[in-house]
Amino acid sequence: MFRVQNCAMEGFQYDREIEYMTEIIKNILYFAVLEEESPKTLKHTRHVHYFNIDEELIYLNYYFDFGPLDISCLYKYCCKLNSCLQYVHGSKRVVHYTTSNPMRRVNAACLMGCYMIIYLQWNPKDVYRTLLSTGGPFKQFMDASQGFSHYTINILDCLNAVRKALSFNFFDFKDFNHTEYDLYNKLQNGDMNWLIPRKFLAFIGPTDNISINSLPPDYYLKYFLENDVKTVVRLNNQLYDSSVFTNAGIEHHELFFPDGTIPTKQILLRFLELSENARAAIAVHCKAGLGRTGSLIGAYIIKHYRMTAHEAIAWLRICRPGSVIGQQQGWLEKIEPWLWHQGRDYRIRHFGNEQKIPHHNYGIYSKVWPVERAKLDRHIRKRIVETRTNLSKPNRANSPKSNARPRTSSVNRVQQNAENHGQSNRGFSNTSTDGKFLNPSLQPKQLPRLKDRLIRDLTRNSKFVDISQRSDKTSDAKSVLAKQRKRIQSVSRERTVDKKNLPRMEKSFVQNLEQTQGDRLNDIKAKRFVSENKQVKSVPGTLKKPQTNFNWMHSRPQYTP
């Protein structure tokens, strides 16, 4: 570590604004902290290339939370730093500098530390000791609680989480589609994030009501089917019809517990059982997809990947900022030893080795996985076509039974009996002299009974009009189907709310008199979407619009954990 004032070191001049500096790669890469908290731009020199990301990679906060930056920001930072190193090619020193503001400093240091782990294979403890020399201890990362919270994680937790996630191949920056992350991370595109590759996808709770805070459940079907999501777990109350997923072949499970609370042991055990026996990926949601969702997925990570509670929370927040809120962190810390013990027993029972932890073939947001899946789909379709072709090859005309008398199928026989119902059935050998069938199963009277039953069941769900009684104005088939879909969707409204007295939301904010934690977080997401797109005007009386830069956080009272 260098304490820089106005002097030259290592044979080249540093900017006089730099107060602390530490060497990452000898004579090549450095991390520096300026004297002042306000942002400044340092000019390049003949020997030094400066760069800063404080105004480029920004954390979108909910309340007092300010980091860590998400995995897309980490990927962009690594790409930028690699480009800088390749650009100078040893002719200059590369210096990543940040201000002395505690929040900017810890976010910048976290990015540099993760780069050192991913690309330079440093140990997290060595990384932490090196970065600690640039101004002393770092500020603790806070959760997304509305008020002051003493539940925090530190930069070392994030470094350890990235190191373990890298060893399990949770991510691979050589095969990472940051465009997909940025696209689906937005509220208008689904607000969903992969947490464990091809295992857990967290997303905001869908709803049948037209609202700027959420999307209908059928919006997610295409992405789920394309990404092998075969199970959906709902942790909040019923705001949509689950048949939207089940009709598409996706299992749906209810594990409700109140917003902002911790799950019961029965819910935890049931969730772990569902996750361990799931045939493909699992999509989990609560109201905002942050607190309850992150808590249960975090418990799975602690059990099966032997992360600490703080490391699991750090990884969840790197993938989906704001995950695990308030007492849910304390709950994970409390059950951490029990989950480790359960995970050890599980691995011994299934693998015969307690150290055998899953290693994934593809990381989250892999570019290669969709290509390989498409190849597999083409191969399966080709095999199906070949199988059908082989089954249709035998020529029945040359078979020994080709000259036999053609037999009337049972279906045709029943239809013929239905037409001759009430007449003598002399043409059939299985009838008695009075025209009754000897085999009761072939009684023609059962067919109209079945048909009547089907018509009666269909009539309950659809309005059929007698052709002989309706007017010349024929109804359009599409309008009938649309009305039927509306009737089905109306059933999935909140059971405890009178729908006749509830006005339908038209892409605007509606004041909720009984807002829960998830409602407030969703309102912040919606306000953020409005501020970014400038398409919808906010309604007076709702939550204040959260800012997406550090100036907003600096103007608020700061608490030291």
PDB file of C-alpha atoms in Angstrom, residues 359-455:
ATOM      1  CA  HIS A 359     -20.837 -28.945 -10.136  1.00  0.00           C
ATOM      2  CA  HIS A 360     -22.842 -27.502 -13.018  1.00  0.00           C
ATOM      3  CA  ASN A 361     -21.981 -27.985 -16.663  1.00  0.00           C
ATOM      4  CA  TYR A 362     -23.270 -24.535 -17.631  1.00  0.00           C
ATOM      5  CA  GLY A 363     -23.426 -21.325 -15.620  1.00  0.00           C
ATOM      6  CA  ILE A 364     -26.328 -18.920 -15.332  1.00  0.00           C
ATOM      7  CA  TYR A 365     -27.139 -17.030 -18.532  1.00  0.00           C
ATOM      8  CA  SER A 366     -25.028 -19.395 -20.594  1.00  0.00           C
ATOM      9  CA  LYS A 367     -24.798 -18.738 -24.320  1.00  0.00           C
ATOM     10  CA  VAL A 368     -23.876 -22.339 -25.113  1.00  0.00           C
ATOM     11  CA  TRP A 369     -26.746 -24.043 -23.271  1.00  0.00           C
ATOM     12  CA  PRO A 370     -29.558 -22.836 -25.601  1.00  0.00           C
ATOM     13  CA  VAL A 371     -27.561 -24.011 -28.605  1.00  0.00           C
ATOM     14  CA  GLU A 372     -26.996 -27.444 -27.089  1.00  0.00           C
ATOM     15  CA  ARG A 373     -30.647 -27.683 -26.100  1.00  0.00           C
ATOM     16  CA  ALA A 374     -31.732 -26.826 -29.656  1.00  0.00           C
ATOM     17  CA  LYS A 375     -29.465 -29.583 -30.991  1.00  0.00           C
ATOM     18  CA  LEU A 376     -30.999 -32.050 -28.547  1.00  0.00           C
ATOM     19  CA  ASP A 377     -34.517 -31.018 -29.565  1.00  0.00           C
ATOM     20  CA  ARG A 378     -33.702 -31.531 -33.243  1.00  0.00           C
ATOM     21  CA  HIS A 379     -32.228 -34.932 -32.473  1.00  0.00           C
ATOM     22  CA  ILE A 380     -35.312 -36.000 -30.511  1.00  0.00           C
ATOM     23  CA  ARG A 381     -37.667 -34.838 -33.268  1.00  0.00           C
ATOM     24  CA  LYS A 382     -35.608 -36.699 -35.839  1.00  0.00           C
ATOM     25  CA  ARG A 383     -35.780 -39.905 -33.819  1.00  0.00           C
ATOM     26  CA  ILE A 384     -39.533 -39.541 -33.431  1.00  0.00           C
ATOM     27  CA  VAL A 385     -39.972 -39.133 -37.187  1.00  0.00           C
ATOM     28  CA  GLU A 386     -37.755 -42.153 -37.855  1.00  0.00           C
ATOM     29  CA  THR A 387     -39.721 -44.250 -35.365  1.00  0.00           C
ATOM     30  CA  ARG A 388     -43.031 -43.321 -36.947  1.00  0.00           C
ATOM     31  CA  THR A 389     -41.647 -44.067 -40.401  1.00  0.00           C
ATOM     32  CA  ASN A 390     -40.433 -47.501 -39.304  1.00  0.00           C
ATOM     33  CA  LEU A 391     -43.797 -48.332 -37.797  1.00  0.00           C
ATOM     34  CA  SER A 392     -45.589 -47.453 -41.021  1.00  0.00           C
ATOM     35  CA  LYS A 393     -43.259 -49.492 -43.285  1.00  0.00           C
ATOM     36  CA  PRO A 394     -44.886 -53.020 -43.042  1.00  0.00           C
ATOM     37  CA  ASN A 395     -47.263 -53.669 -45.946  1.00  0.00           C
ATOM     38  CA  ARG A 396     -50.527 -55.028 -44.682  1.00  0.00           C
ATOM     39  CA  ALA A 397     -51.604 -56.071 -48.182  1.00  0.00           C
ATOM     40  CA  ASN A 398     -49.073 -58.938 -48.142  1.00  0.00           C
ATOM     41  CA  SER A 399     -49.872 -60.068 -44.649  1.00  0.00           C
ATOM     42  CA  PRO A 400     -51.667 -63.426 -44.076  1.00  0.00           C
ATOM     43  CA  LYS A 401     -54.671 -61.618 -42.681  1.00  0.00           C
ATOM     44  CA  SER A 402     -55.098 -59.461 -45.777  1.00  0.00           C
ATOM     45  CA  ASN A 403     -57.499 -61.979 -47.388  1.00  0.00           C
ATOM     46  CA  ALA A 404     -59.553 -62.339 -44.262  1.00  0.00           C
ATOM     47  CA  ARG A 405     -62.985 -60.857 -44.044  1.00  0.00           C
ATOM     48  CA  PRO A 406     -62.781 -57.217 -42.957  1.00  0.00           C
ATOM     49  CA  ARG A 407     -64.022 -56.784 -39.451  1.00  0.00           C
ATOM     50  CA  THR A 408     -66.181 -53.920 -38.424  1.00  0.00           C
ATOM     51  CA  SER A 409     -64.556 -51.876 -35.703  1.00  0.00           C
ATOM     52  CA  SER A 410     -66.246 -51.588 -32.351  1.00  0.00           C
ATOM     53  CA  VAL A 411     -66.666 -47.838 -32.825  1.00  0.00           C
ATOM     54  CA  ASN A 412     -68.402 -48.286 -36.194  1.00  0.00           C
ATOM     55  CA  ARG A 413     -70.527 -51.055 -34.748  1.00  0.00           C
ATOM     56  CA  VAL A 414     -71.674 -48.860 -31.885  1.00  0.00           C
ATOM     57  CA  GLN A 415     -72.422 -46.008 -34.280  1.00  0.00           C
ATOM     58  CA  GLN A 416     -74.417 -48.361 -36.517  1.00  0.00           C
ATOM     59  CA  ASN A 417     -76.327 -49.634 -33.512  1.00  0.00           C
ATOM     60  CA  ALA A 418     -77.069 -46.078 -32.496  1.00  0.00           C
ATOM     61  CA  GLU A 419     -78.579 -45.384 -35.901  1.00  0.00           C
ATOM     62  CA  ASN A 420     -80.688 -48.566 -35.751  1.00  0.00           C
ATOM     63  CA  HIS A 421     -81.679 -47.975 -32.146  1.00  0.00           C
ATOM     64  CA  GLY A 422     -85.236 -49.056 -31.633  1.00  0.00           C
ATOM     65  CA  GLN A 423     -85.161 -51.415 -34.643  1.00  0.00           C
ATOM     66  CA  SER A 424     -84.469 -55.130 -34.782  1.00  0.00           C
ATOM     67  CA  ASN A 425     -80.750 -55.998 -34.762  1.00  0.00           C
ATOM     68  CA  ARG A 426     -80.875 -59.186 -36.764  1.00  0.00           C
ATOM     69  CA  GLY A 427     -77.554 -58.506 -38.497  1.00  0.00           C
ATOM     70  CA  PHE A 428     -75.614 -59.022 -35.264  1.00  0.00           C
ATOM     71  CA  SER A 429     -74.937 -62.416 -33.832  1.00  0.00           C
ATOM     72  CA  ASN A 430     -74.453 -61.059 -30.341  1.00  0.00           C
ATOM     73  CA  THR A 431     -78.106 -60.062 -29.947  1.00  0.00           C
ATOM     74  CA  SER A 432     -80.989 -62.065 -28.592  1.00  0.00           C
ATOM     75  CA  THR A 433     -84.243 -62.826 -30.383  1.00  0.00           C
ATOM     76  CA  ASP A 434     -85.931 -59.794 -28.836  1.00  0.00           C
ATOM     77  CA  GLY A 435     -83.252 -57.471 -30.192  1.00  0.00           C
ATOM     78  CA  LYS A 436     -81.401 -56.888 -26.901  1.00  0.00           C
ATOM     79  CA  PHE A 437     -77.606 -57.111 -26.662  1.00  0.00           C
ATOM     80  CA  LEU A 438     -76.216 -60.090 -24.855  1.00  0.00           C
ATOM     81  CA  ASN A 439     -73.112 -58.056 -23.889  1.00  0.00           C
ATOM     82  CA  PRO A 440     -74.253 -55.076 -21.781  1.00  0.00           C
ATOM     83  CA  SER A 441     -71.065 -53.172 -22.598  1.00  0.00           C
ATOM     84  CA  LEU A 442     -72.204 -52.847 -26.215  1.00  0.00           C
ATOM     85  CA  GLN A 443     -75.602 -51.410 -25.422  1.00  0.00           C
ATOM     86  CA  PRO A 444     -76.126 -48.537 -27.889  1.00  0.00           C
ATOM     87  CA  LYS A 445     -78.011 -46.560 -25.295  1.00  0.00           C
ATOM     88  CA  GLN A 446     -74.732 -45.809 -23.426  1.00  0.00           C
ATOM     89  CA  LEU A 447     -73.360 -43.690 -26.246  1.00  0.00           C
ATOM     90  CA  PRO A 448     -76.071 -41.034 -26.106  1.00  0.00           C
ATOM     91  CA  ARG A 449     -75.756 -41.070 -22.321  1.00  0.00           C
ATOM     92  CA  LEU A 450     -72.048 -40.291 -22.609  1.00  0.00           C
ATOM     93  CA  LYS A 451     -72.737 -37.647 -25.208  1.00  0.00           C
ATOM     94  CA  ASP A 452     -75.389 -36.019 -23.049  1.00  0.00           C
ATOM     95  CA  ARG A 453     -73.024 -35.993 -20.097  1.00  0.00           C
ATOM     96  CA  LEU A 454     -70.293 -34.310 -22.130  1.00  0.00           C
ATOM     97  CA  ILE A 455     -72.700 -31.710 -23.428  1.00  0.00           C
TER      98      ILE A 455
END
